[in-house]
PDB file of C-alpha atoms in Angstrom:
ATOM      1  CA  MET A1444       5.644  35.510  -3.441  1.00  0.00           C
ATOM      2  CA  ASN A1445       6.894  32.927  -5.974  1.00  0.00           C
ATOM      3  CA  ASN A1446      10.893  32.757  -4.587  1.00  0.00           C
ATOM      4  CA  ILE A1447       8.505  32.816  -0.799  1.00  0.00           C
ATOM      5  CA  ILE A1448       6.612  29.702  -1.639  1.00  0.00           C
ATOM      6  CA  LYS A1449       9.586  27.678  -3.749  1.00  0.00           C
ATOM      7  CA  LYS A1450      11.892  28.111  -0.241  1.00  0.00           C
ATOM      8  CA  LEU A1451       9.066  27.100   1.575  1.00  0.00           C
ATOM      9  CA  ASN A1452       8.883  24.052  -0.089  1.00  0.00           C
ATOM     10  CA  ASP A1453      12.508  23.616  -0.524  1.00  0.00           C
ATOM     11  CA  PHE A1454      13.077  23.496   2.976  1.00  0.00           C
ATOM     12  CA  ASN A1455      10.058  21.129   3.533  1.00  0.00           C
ATOM     13  CA  GLU A1456      11.851  19.008   0.835  1.00  0.00           C
ATOM     14  CA  LEU A1457      15.083  19.404   2.853  1.00  0.00           C
ATOM     15  CA  VAL A1458      13.458  18.400   6.065  1.00  0.00           C
ATOM     16  CA  MET A1459       9.908  16.220   4.968  1.00  0.00           C
ATOM     17  CA  PHE A1460       7.784  17.794   7.040  1.00  0.00           C
ATOM     18  CA  LYS A1461       5.537  15.031   6.872  1.00  0.00           C
ATOM     19  CA  HIS A1462       7.489  13.045   8.392  1.00  0.00           C
ATOM     20  CA  SER A1463       7.131  14.317  12.224  1.00  0.00           C
ATOM     21  CA  ILE A1464       4.191  11.828  11.603  1.00  0.00           C
ATOM     22  CA  PHE A1465       6.473   9.294  13.375  1.00  0.00           C
ATOM     23  CA  SER A1466       7.412  11.413  16.426  1.00  0.00           C
ATOM     24  CA  LEU A1467       4.417  13.037  16.807  1.00  0.00           C
ATOM     25  CA  PRO A1468       1.933  10.476  18.114  1.00  0.00           C
ATOM     26  CA  PHE A1469       4.098   9.071  21.180  1.00  0.00           C
ATOM     27  CA  ILE A1470       4.111  12.131  22.014  1.00  0.00           C
ATOM     28  CA  PHE A1471       0.946  12.685  22.366  1.00  0.00           C
ATOM     29  CA  ILE A1472       0.135   8.908  23.420  1.00  0.00           C
ATOM     30  CA  ALA A1473       2.653  10.125  26.778  1.00  0.00           C
ATOM     31  CA  MET A1474       0.429  13.234  26.961  1.00  0.00           C
ATOM     32  CA  VAL A1475      -3.064  11.243  27.363  1.00  0.00           C
ATOM     33  CA  VAL A1476      -1.995   8.572  29.430  1.00  0.00           C
ATOM     34  CA  SER A1477      -0.090  11.209  31.934  1.00  0.00           C
ATOM     35  CA  SER A1478      -3.216  13.782  32.331  1.00  0.00           C
ATOM     36  CA  GLY A1479      -5.867  10.229  32.581  1.00  0.00           C
ATOM     37  CA  GLN A1480      -3.152   9.962  35.741  1.00  0.00           C
ATOM     38  CA  VAL A1481      -2.671  12.934  36.754  1.00  0.00           C
ATOM     39  CA  ASN A1482      -5.822  15.259  35.909  1.00  0.00           C
ATOM     40  CA  GLY A1483      -7.953  11.888  35.873  1.00  0.00           C
ATOM     41  CA  SER A1484      -8.437  13.450  32.173  1.00  0.00           C
ATOM     42  CA  ALA A1485      -7.273  11.828  28.854  1.00  0.00           C
ATOM     43  CA  TRP A1486      -7.403  15.854  27.685  1.00  0.00           C
ATOM     44  CA  PHE A1487      -4.620  17.554  28.515  1.00  0.00           C
ATOM     45  CA  GLY A1488      -5.306  21.184  27.646  1.00  0.00           C
ATOM     46  CA  MET A1489      -5.108  23.434  24.053  1.00  0.00           C
ATOM     47  CA  LYS A1490      -2.051  24.733  25.423  1.00  0.00           C
ATOM     48  CA  LEU A1491      -0.186  21.908  26.143  1.00  0.00           C
ATOM     49  CA  PHE A1492      -1.332  20.546  22.643  1.00  0.00           C
ATOM     50  CA  VAL A1493      -0.005  23.498  21.157  1.00  0.00           C
ATOM     51  CA  LEU A1494       2.840  23.390  22.853  1.00  0.00           C
ATOM     52  CA  GLY A1495       3.885  19.737  22.067  1.00  0.00           C
ATOM     53  CA  ILE A1496       2.938  20.130  18.485  1.00  0.00           C
ATOM     54  CA  PHE A1497       5.263  23.017  18.796  1.00  0.00           C
ATOM     55  CA  ALA A1498       8.667  21.277  20.408  1.00  0.00           C
ATOM     56  CA  ALA A1499       7.727  18.161  18.420  1.00  0.00           C
ATOM     57  CA  LEU A1500       8.042  20.218  15.258  1.00  0.00           C
ATOM     58  CA  THR A1501      11.241  22.617  16.737  1.00  0.00           C
ATOM     59  CA  ALA A1502      13.018  19.532  18.102  1.00  0.00           C
ATOM     60  CA  ARG A1503      12.629  17.338  14.948  1.00  0.00           C
ATOM     61  CA  ASN A1504      12.968  20.467  12.480  1.00  0.00           C
ATOM     62  CA  PHE A1505      16.727  21.118  14.193  1.00  0.00           C
ATOM     63  CA  ALA A1506      17.973  17.489  13.884  1.00  0.00           C
ATOM     64  CA  MET A1507      16.997  17.443  10.444  1.00  0.00           C
ATOM     65  CA  GLY A1508      18.344  20.805   9.204  1.00  0.00           C
ATOM     66  CA  PHE A1509      21.854  20.355  11.304  1.00  0.00           C
ATOM     67  CA  ASN A1510      21.851  16.836  10.138  1.00  0.00           C
ATOM     68  CA  ARG A1511      21.285  17.783   6.428  1.00  0.00           C
ATOM     69  CA  TYR A1512      23.836  20.677   7.157  1.00  0.00           C
ATOM     70  CA  MET A1513      26.661  17.756   8.088  1.00  0.00           C
ATOM     71  CA  ASP A1514      26.033  15.473   5.801  1.00  0.00           C
ATOM     72  CA  ARG A1515      25.880  18.078   1.939  1.00  0.00           C
ATOM     73  CA  ASP A1516      29.296  16.357   1.821  1.00  0.00           C
ATOM     74  CA  ILE A1517      28.107  12.928   1.900  1.00  0.00           C
ATOM     75  CA  ASP A1518      25.028  13.872   0.402  1.00  0.00           C
ATOM     76  CA  ALA A1519      26.239  14.705  -2.732  1.00  0.00           C
ATOM     77  CA  LEU A1520      28.306  11.128  -3.107  1.00  0.00           C
ATOM     78  CA  ASN A1521      25.206   9.447  -2.828  1.00  0.00           C
ATOM     79  CA  PRO A1522      23.035   9.334  -5.890  1.00  0.00           C
ATOM     80  CA  ARG A1523      19.988   8.620  -4.134  1.00  0.00           C
ATOM     81  CA  THR A1524      20.688  12.117  -2.484  1.00  0.00           C
ATOM     82  CA  ILE A1525      22.221  14.023  -4.877  1.00  0.00           C
ATOM     83  CA  ASN A1526      19.639  15.871  -5.581  1.00  0.00           C
ATOM     84  CA  ARG A1527      18.389  17.530  -2.174  1.00  0.00           C
ATOM     85  CA  PRO A1528      18.132  21.188  -1.284  1.00  0.00           C
ATOM     86  CA  ASN A1529      21.635  20.831   1.141  1.00  0.00           C
ATOM     87  CA  VAL A1530      22.842  19.372  -2.108  1.00  0.00           C
ATOM     88  CA  ASP A1531      21.734  21.207  -5.508  1.00  0.00           C
ATOM     89  CA  GLY A1532      22.636  24.573  -4.198  1.00  0.00           C
ATOM     90  CA  ARG A1533      18.635  25.125  -3.605  1.00  0.00           C
ATOM     91  CA  ILE A1534      19.536  26.011   0.186  1.00  0.00           C
ATOM     92  CA  SER A1535      22.890  26.876   1.195  1.00  0.00           C
ATOM     93  CA  ALA A1536      25.120  26.674   4.190  1.00  0.00           C
ATOM     94  CA  SER A1537      24.313  29.752   5.871  1.00  0.00           C
ATOM     95  CA  GLN A1538      20.113  28.985   5.520  1.00  0.00           C
ATOM     96  CA  MET A1539      20.720  25.678   6.692  1.00  0.00           C
ATOM     97  CA  LEU A1540      22.484  26.814   9.632  1.00  0.00           C
ATOM     98  CA  VAL A1541      20.132  30.088   9.734  1.00  0.00           C
ATOM     99  CA  PHE A1542      16.651  27.466   9.850  1.00  0.00           C
ATOM    100  CA  THR A1543      18.765  24.847  12.753  1.00  0.00           C
ATOM    101  CA  LEU A1544      19.736  27.393  14.982  1.00  0.00           C
ATOM    102  CA  ALA A1545      16.077  29.312  14.785  1.00  0.00           C
ATOM    103  CA  ASN A1546      13.843  25.893  15.116  1.00  0.00           C
ATOM    104  CA  ALA A1547      16.873  25.132  18.317  1.00  0.00           C
ATOM    105  CA  LEU A1548      16.281  28.232  20.075  1.00  0.00           C
ATOM    106  CA  GLY A1549      12.232  27.570  19.139  1.00  0.00           C
ATOM    107  CA  PHE A1550      12.399  24.349  21.280  1.00  0.00           C
ATOM    108  CA  ILE A1551      14.245  25.981  24.238  1.00  0.00           C
ATOM    109  CA  PHE A1552      11.885  28.961  23.975  1.00  0.00           C
ATOM    110  CA  VAL A1553       8.597  26.213  23.918  1.00  0.00           C
ATOM    111  CA  ALA A1554      10.205  24.364  26.551  1.00  0.00           C
ATOM    112  CA  TYR A1555      10.396  27.624  28.955  1.00  0.00           C
ATOM    113  CA  PHE A1556       6.328  28.111  28.803  1.00  0.00           C
ATOM    114  CA  ILE A1557       5.529  24.328  29.415  1.00  0.00           C
ATOM    115  CA  ASN A1558       7.834  24.074  32.524  1.00  0.00           C
ATOM    116  CA  ASP A1559      11.380  24.510  35.078  1.00  0.00           C
ATOM    117  CA  LEU A1560      11.525  20.139  33.771  1.00  0.00           C
ATOM    118  CA  ALA A1561      10.864  20.653  30.256  1.00  0.00           C
ATOM    119  CA  LEU A1562      13.600  23.699  30.093  1.00  0.00           C
ATOM    120  CA  GLN A1563      15.947  22.065  32.279  1.00  0.00           C
ATOM    121  CA  LEU A1564      16.047  19.185  29.668  1.00  0.00           C
ATOM    122  CA  SER A1565      15.651  21.078  26.495  1.00  0.00           C
ATOM    123  CA  ILE A1566      19.470  21.510  25.559  1.00  0.00           C
ATOM    124  CA  PRO A1567      20.420  17.697  26.562  1.00  0.00           C
ATOM    125  CA  ILE A1568      17.925  16.710  24.795  1.00  0.00           C
ATOM    126  CA  LEU A1569      19.197  19.006  21.562  1.00  0.00           C
ATOM    127  CA  ILE A1570      22.774  17.906  21.867  1.00  0.00           C
ATOM    128  CA  ILE A1571      21.172  13.858  22.046  1.00  0.00           C
ATOM    129  CA  ILE A1572      19.341  14.547  18.961  1.00  0.00           C
ATOM    130  CA  GLY A1573      21.986  16.338  17.105  1.00  0.00           C
ATOM    131  CA  SER A1574      24.785  13.880  17.655  1.00  0.00           C
ATOM    132  CA  TYR A1575      23.442  11.232  15.476  1.00  0.00           C
ATOM    133  CA  SER A1576      24.798  12.927  12.598  1.00  0.00           C
ATOM    134  CA  TYR A1577      28.067  12.739  13.409  1.00  0.00           C
ATOM    135  CA  PHE A1578      27.845   8.694  14.462  1.00  0.00           C
ATOM    136  CA  LYS A1579      27.565   7.419  11.577  1.00  0.00           C
ATOM    137  CA  ARG A1580      31.110   8.602  10.540  1.00  0.00           C
ATOM    138  CA  PHE A1581      32.901   6.513  13.355  1.00  0.00           C
ATOM    139  CA  SER A1582      30.421   3.681  14.721  1.00  0.00           C
ATOM    140  CA  TYR A1583      27.672   1.444  13.171  1.00  0.00           C
ATOM    141  CA  LEU A1584      25.372   2.162  16.390  1.00  0.00           C
ATOM    142  CA  ALA A1585      24.482   5.656  14.953  1.00  0.00           C
ATOM    143  CA  HIS A1586      20.687   3.503  14.346  1.00  0.00           C
ATOM    144  CA  ILE A1587      20.519   3.319  18.107  1.00  0.00           C
ATOM    145  CA  ILE A1588      20.909   7.299  18.320  1.00  0.00           C
ATOM    146  CA  LEU A1589      18.778   7.722  15.955  1.00  0.00           C
ATOM    147  CA  GLY A1590      16.477   5.648  17.875  1.00  0.00           C
ATOM    148  CA  ILE A1591      17.020   7.507  20.921  1.00  0.00           C
ATOM    149  CA  SER A1592      16.713  11.262  19.712  1.00  0.00           C
ATOM    150  CA  LEU A1593      12.960   9.979  18.518  1.00  0.00           C
ATOM    151  CA  ALA A1594      12.322   8.018  21.966  1.00  0.00           C
ATOM    152  CA  LEU A1595      12.648  11.440  23.743  1.00  0.00           C
ATOM    153  CA  ALA A1596       9.247  12.532  22.483  1.00  0.00           C
ATOM    154  CA  PRO A1597       7.383  10.520  25.020  1.00  0.00           C
ATOM    155  CA  ILE A1598       9.608  11.582  27.801  1.00  0.00           C
ATOM    156  CA  ALA A1599       9.038  15.237  26.413  1.00  0.00           C
ATOM    157  CA  GLY A1600       5.632  14.655  26.211  1.00  0.00           C
ATOM    158  CA  VAL A1601       5.216  13.415  29.628  1.00  0.00           C
ATOM    159  CA  VAL A1602       7.165  15.873  31.595  1.00  0.00           C
ATOM    160  CA  ALA A1603       5.091  18.289  29.930  1.00  0.00           C
ATOM    161  CA  VAL A1604       2.062  17.154  31.964  1.00  0.00           C
ATOM    162  CA  SER A1605       3.278  16.296  35.176  1.00  0.00           C
ATOM    163  CA  GLU A1606       6.410  17.297  35.441  1.00  0.00           C
ATOM    164  CA  THR A1607       7.894  13.366  36.570  1.00  0.00           C
ATOM    165  CA  ILE A1608       9.864  10.691  34.528  1.00  0.00           C
ATOM    166  CA  PRO A1609       7.395   7.638  35.764  1.00  0.00           C
ATOM    167  CA  PHE A1610       8.251   3.804  34.657  1.00  0.00           C
ATOM    168  CA  TRP A1611       6.071   3.488  32.432  1.00  0.00           C
ATOM    169  CA  SER A1612       7.080   6.533  29.857  1.00  0.00           C
ATOM    170  CA  ILE A1613      10.863   5.224  29.947  1.00  0.00           C
ATOM    171  CA  ALA A1614       9.546   1.211  28.967  1.00  0.00           C
ATOM    172  CA  LEU A1615       7.400   3.768  25.931  1.00  0.00           C
ATOM    173  CA  SER A1616      10.319   5.676  24.521  1.00  0.00           C
ATOM    174  CA  ILE A1617      12.809   2.083  24.972  1.00  0.00           C
ATOM    175  CA  GLY A1618       9.953   0.524  22.728  1.00  0.00           C
ATOM    176  CA  VAL A1619      10.286   3.609  20.329  1.00  0.00           C
ATOM    177  CA  MET A1620      14.137   3.079  20.226  1.00  0.00           C
ATOM    178  CA  PHE A1621      13.924   0.319  19.297  1.00  0.00           C
ATOM    179  CA  TRP A1622      10.810   0.637  16.519  1.00  0.00           C
ATOM    180  CA  VAL A1623      12.830   3.972  14.981  1.00  0.00           C
ATOM    181  CA  ALA A1624      16.124   1.421  14.861  1.00  0.00           C
ATOM    182  CA  GLY A1625      15.066  -1.268  13.465  1.00  0.00           C
ATOM    183  CA  PHE A1626      13.579   0.940  10.577  1.00  0.00           C
ATOM    184  CA  ASP A1627      15.992   2.916  10.331  1.00  0.00           C
ATOM    185  CA  LEU A1628      17.890  -0.698   9.084  1.00  0.00           C
ATOM    186  CA  LEU A1629      15.953  -1.727   6.803  1.00  0.00           C
ATOM    187  CA  TYR A1630      15.442   1.865   5.107  1.00  0.00           C
ATOM    188  CA  SER A1631      19.337   1.650   5.433  1.00  0.00           C
ATOM    189  CA  LEU A1632      19.664  -1.477   3.216  1.00  0.00           C
ATOM    190  CA  GLN A1633      19.499   1.478   0.556  1.00  0.00           C
ATOM    191  CA  ASP A1634      22.455   2.828   1.246  1.00  0.00           C
ATOM    192  CA  ILE A1635      24.925  -0.042   1.938  1.00  0.00           C
ATOM    193  CA  ASP A1636      26.929  -0.359  -0.945  1.00  0.00           C
ATOM    194  CA  VAL A1637      27.708   3.917  -0.510  1.00  0.00           C
ATOM    195  CA  ASP A1638      28.239   3.459   3.049  1.00  0.00           C
ATOM    196  CA  LYS A1639      30.944   0.828   2.081  1.00  0.00           C
ATOM    197  CA  GLU A1640      32.751   3.240  -0.067  1.00  0.00           C
ATOM    198  CA  LEU A1641      32.327   6.351   1.562  1.00  0.00           C
ATOM    199  CA  GLY A1642      33.614   4.378   4.717  1.00  0.00           C
ATOM    200  CA  LEU A1643      30.356   5.491   6.581  1.00  0.00           C
ATOM    201  CA  HIS A1644      29.801   2.939   9.566  1.00  0.00           C
ATOM    202  CA  SER A1645      25.847   1.498   9.459  1.00  0.00           C
ATOM    203  CA  ILE A1646      24.953  -1.884  10.013  1.00  0.00           C
ATOM    204  CA  PRO A1647      24.122  -2.802   6.759  1.00  0.00           C
ATOM    205  CA  SER A1648      27.892  -2.234   5.321  1.00  0.00           C
ATOM    206  CA  LYS A1649      29.200  -3.797   8.843  1.00  0.00           C
ATOM    207  CA  PHE A1650      26.891  -7.093   8.898  1.00  0.00           C
ATOM    208  CA  GLY A1651      25.396  -7.161   5.511  1.00  0.00           C
ATOM    209  CA  ALA A1652      21.402  -6.892   4.486  1.00  0.00           C
ATOM    210  CA  GLU A1653      21.055 -10.907   5.355  1.00  0.00           C
ATOM    211  CA  LYS A1654      21.816  -9.985   9.379  1.00  0.00           C
ATOM    212  CA  THR A1655      20.592  -6.934   9.011  1.00  0.00           C
ATOM    213  CA  MET A1656      17.158  -7.673   8.222  1.00  0.00           C
ATOM    214  CA  LYS A1657      18.053 -10.815  11.356  1.00  0.00           C
ATOM    215  CA  ILE A1658      18.963  -7.405  13.602  1.00  0.00           C
ATOM    216  CA  SER A1659      15.743  -5.623  12.702  1.00  0.00           C
ATOM    217  CA  LYS A1660      13.863  -8.506  13.419  1.00  0.00           C
ATOM    218  CA  ILE A1661      15.003  -8.422  16.532  1.00  0.00           C
ATOM    219  CA  PHE A1662      14.338  -4.814  17.114  1.00  0.00           C
ATOM    220  CA  HIS A1663      11.087  -4.791  16.828  1.00  0.00           C
ATOM    221  CA  MET A1664      10.621  -7.873  18.858  1.00  0.00           C
ATOM    222  CA  LEU A1665      12.193  -5.980  21.791  1.00  0.00           C
ATOM    223  CA  THR A1666       9.378  -3.068  20.977  1.00  0.00           C
ATOM    224  CA  ILE A1667       6.455  -4.856  21.189  1.00  0.00           C
ATOM    225  CA  ALA A1668       8.248  -6.625  24.583  1.00  0.00           C
ATOM    226  CA  PHE A1669       8.771  -2.956  25.848  1.00  0.00           C
ATOM    227  CA  TRP A1670       5.282  -1.686  24.627  1.00  0.00           C
ATOM    228  CA  LEU A1671       3.092  -4.636  26.180  1.00  0.00           C
ATOM    229  CA  LEU A1672       5.026  -3.413  29.188  1.00  0.00           C
ATOM    230  CA  PHE A1673       4.296  -0.537  28.656  1.00  0.00           C
ATOM    231  CA  ALA A1674       0.844  -0.804  28.783  1.00  0.00           C
ATOM    232  CA  ILE A1675       0.670  -3.445  32.073  1.00  0.00           C
ATOM    233  CA  THR A1676       2.996  -0.958  33.980  1.00  0.00           C
ATOM    234  CA  SER A1677       0.679   2.173  32.785  1.00  0.00           C
ATOM    235  CA  GLY A1678      -2.450   0.251  33.854  1.00  0.00           C
ATOM    236  CA  SER A1679      -4.190   0.747  30.500  1.00  0.00           C
ATOM    237  CA  SER A1680      -7.081  -1.554  29.661  1.00  0.00           C
ATOM    238  CA  TYR A1681      -8.210  -3.297  26.340  1.00  0.00           C
ATOM    239  CA  PHE A1682      -7.251  -0.795  23.981  1.00  0.00           C
ATOM    240  CA  ALA A1683      -3.850  -0.595  24.630  1.00  0.00           C
ATOM    241  CA  TYR A1684      -3.455  -4.259  24.440  1.00  0.00           C
ATOM    242  CA  LEU A1685      -5.030  -3.793  20.689  1.00  0.00           C
ATOM    243  CA  ALA A1686      -2.476  -1.679  20.282  1.00  0.00           C
ATOM    244  CA  VAL A1687       0.126  -3.725  20.941  1.00  0.00           C
ATOM    245  CA  ILE A1688      -1.373  -5.955  19.464  1.00  0.00           C
ATOM    246  CA  ILE A1689      -1.651  -4.251  15.738  1.00  0.00           C
ATOM    247  CA  SER A1690       1.825  -2.480  16.329  1.00  0.00           C
ATOM    248  CA  ALA A1691       3.049  -5.986  16.439  1.00  0.00           C
ATOM    249  CA  LEU A1692       1.048  -7.272  12.934  1.00  0.00           C
ATOM    250  CA  MET A1693       2.484  -4.153  11.284  1.00  0.00           C
ATOM    251  CA  LEU A1694       5.659  -4.502  12.013  1.00  0.00           C
ATOM    252  CA  SER A1695       5.233  -7.968  10.546  1.00  0.00           C
ATOM    253  CA  TYR A1696       3.897  -7.131   7.071  1.00  0.00           C
ATOM    254  CA  GLU A1697       6.301  -4.535   7.156  1.00  0.00           C
ATOM    255  CA  HIS A1698       9.301  -7.414   7.582  1.00  0.00           C
ATOM    256  CA  TYR A1699       7.481  -9.463   4.746  1.00  0.00           C
ATOM    257  CA  LEU A1700       7.590  -5.918   1.761  1.00  0.00           C
ATOM    258  CA  VAL A1701      11.074  -6.510   2.478  1.00  0.00           C
ATOM    259  CA  ASN A1702      12.080  -9.765   2.567  1.00  0.00           C
ATOM    260  CA  LYS A1703       9.083  -9.957  -0.327  1.00  0.00           C
ATOM    261  CA  ASP A1704      11.307  -7.093  -2.562  1.00  0.00           C
ATOM    262  CA  PHE A1705      13.864  -4.436  -1.805  1.00  0.00           C
ATOM    263  CA  ARG A1706      11.769  -1.700  -3.868  1.00  0.00           C
ATOM    264  CA  LYS A1707       9.536  -2.054  -1.140  1.00  0.00           C
ATOM    265  CA  ILE A1708      11.688  -0.337   1.625  1.00  0.00           C
ATOM    266  CA  ASP A1709       9.690   3.006   0.773  1.00  0.00           C
ATOM    267  CA  ARG A1710       6.509   1.667   1.537  1.00  0.00           C
ATOM    268  CA  ALA A1711       7.274  -0.093   4.579  1.00  0.00           C
ATOM    269  CA  PHE A1712       9.476   2.469   6.185  1.00  0.00           C
ATOM    270  CA  PHE A1713       6.664   5.703   5.638  1.00  0.00           C
ATOM    271  CA  THR A1714       3.224   4.237   4.815  1.00  0.00           C
ATOM    272  CA  VAL A1715       3.585   1.257   7.561  1.00  0.00           C
ATOM    273  CA  ASN A1716       5.397   2.975  10.595  1.00  0.00           C
ATOM    274  CA  GLY A1717       3.424   6.190  10.135  1.00  0.00           C
ATOM    275  CA  TYR A1718       0.049   4.117  10.528  1.00  0.00           C
ATOM    276  CA  LEU A1719       1.352   2.283  13.708  1.00  0.00           C
ATOM    277  CA  GLY A1720       1.724   5.900  15.397  1.00  0.00           C
ATOM    278  CA  ILE A1721      -1.202   6.764  14.025  1.00  0.00           C
ATOM    279  CA  ILE A1722      -3.466   3.543  15.489  1.00  0.00           C
ATOM    280  CA  PHE A1723      -1.208   3.450  18.621  1.00  0.00           C
ATOM    281  CA  LEU A1724      -2.767   7.172  19.159  1.00  0.00           C
ATOM    282  CA  ILE A1725      -6.167   6.878  18.508  1.00  0.00           C
ATOM    283  CA  LEU A1726      -6.881   3.350  20.931  1.00  0.00           C
ATOM    284  CA  ILE A1727      -4.848   4.674  23.722  1.00  0.00           C
ATOM    285  CA  ILE A1728      -7.350   7.818  23.489  1.00  0.00           C
ATOM    286  CA  ILE A1729     -10.053   5.598  22.863  1.00  0.00           C
ATOM    287  CA  ASP A1730      -8.593   3.270  25.791  1.00  0.00           C
ATOM    288  CA  ASN A1731      -8.387   6.646  28.036  1.00  0.00           C
ATOM    289  CA  ILE A1732     -11.575   7.707  27.316  1.00  0.00           C
ATOM    290  CA  PHE A1733     -14.092   5.286  26.840  1.00  0.00           C
ATOM    291  CA  VAL A1734     -12.706   2.513  29.474  1.00  0.00           C
TER     292      VAL A1734
END
């Protein structure tokens, strides 16, 4: 029993289950808004609630598992990642492959029970979110690919409820793309020297820290612009606009932390962005229930 618990803890460390907080709120934001428009109620039902959670978790586990498998040679040369389970032997390459395949099949299985369009999109989605692992080996646009991977969450959410992809969901997703790419740029500043040494492609290694921080700010300004467009085109009300305003303030605080002290990158990355998604979701729920 102890060995099973230890192995589960190792897989938890491998894919960092708690970081699902970045994608889960936005799949449910799209589901709440879509349900309000289609069903006249923010509640989309227990079935879709459970399937939405499993879809988000299996997709993310697939992406993280595949990334850790592909990056095990790179992680072994990076002092920041050398103690990860994919490097130190706690999880073997074959175990990572089984884990990755199981989650890919799980995602397709869940999509089958959602609707036909979800099933048709399931494999293309897996291809897109899996491609991130390759991009940093030949393109500094890998940050954008990571952003696109998480931006698929709102699209998946609205497809689950309505089997359509309305314009507001695209605006919401593009905002998520720039949000994720922007904070990934800040997080990547930690590896700027290692990326240069190993010949990996990233915006920090190509343009330097100062320009990277400026690009991150631009990305986050675009985030707010597209989330504002989402609020306008979805017919949302006061609380949705409040969510956009609070997001702008939180992203400003994130940049303040990193500008003040690079050692605050973890706090900016995990804490600020984690709360941002939760607050956004809560306000969208309120907006669709009480307004």
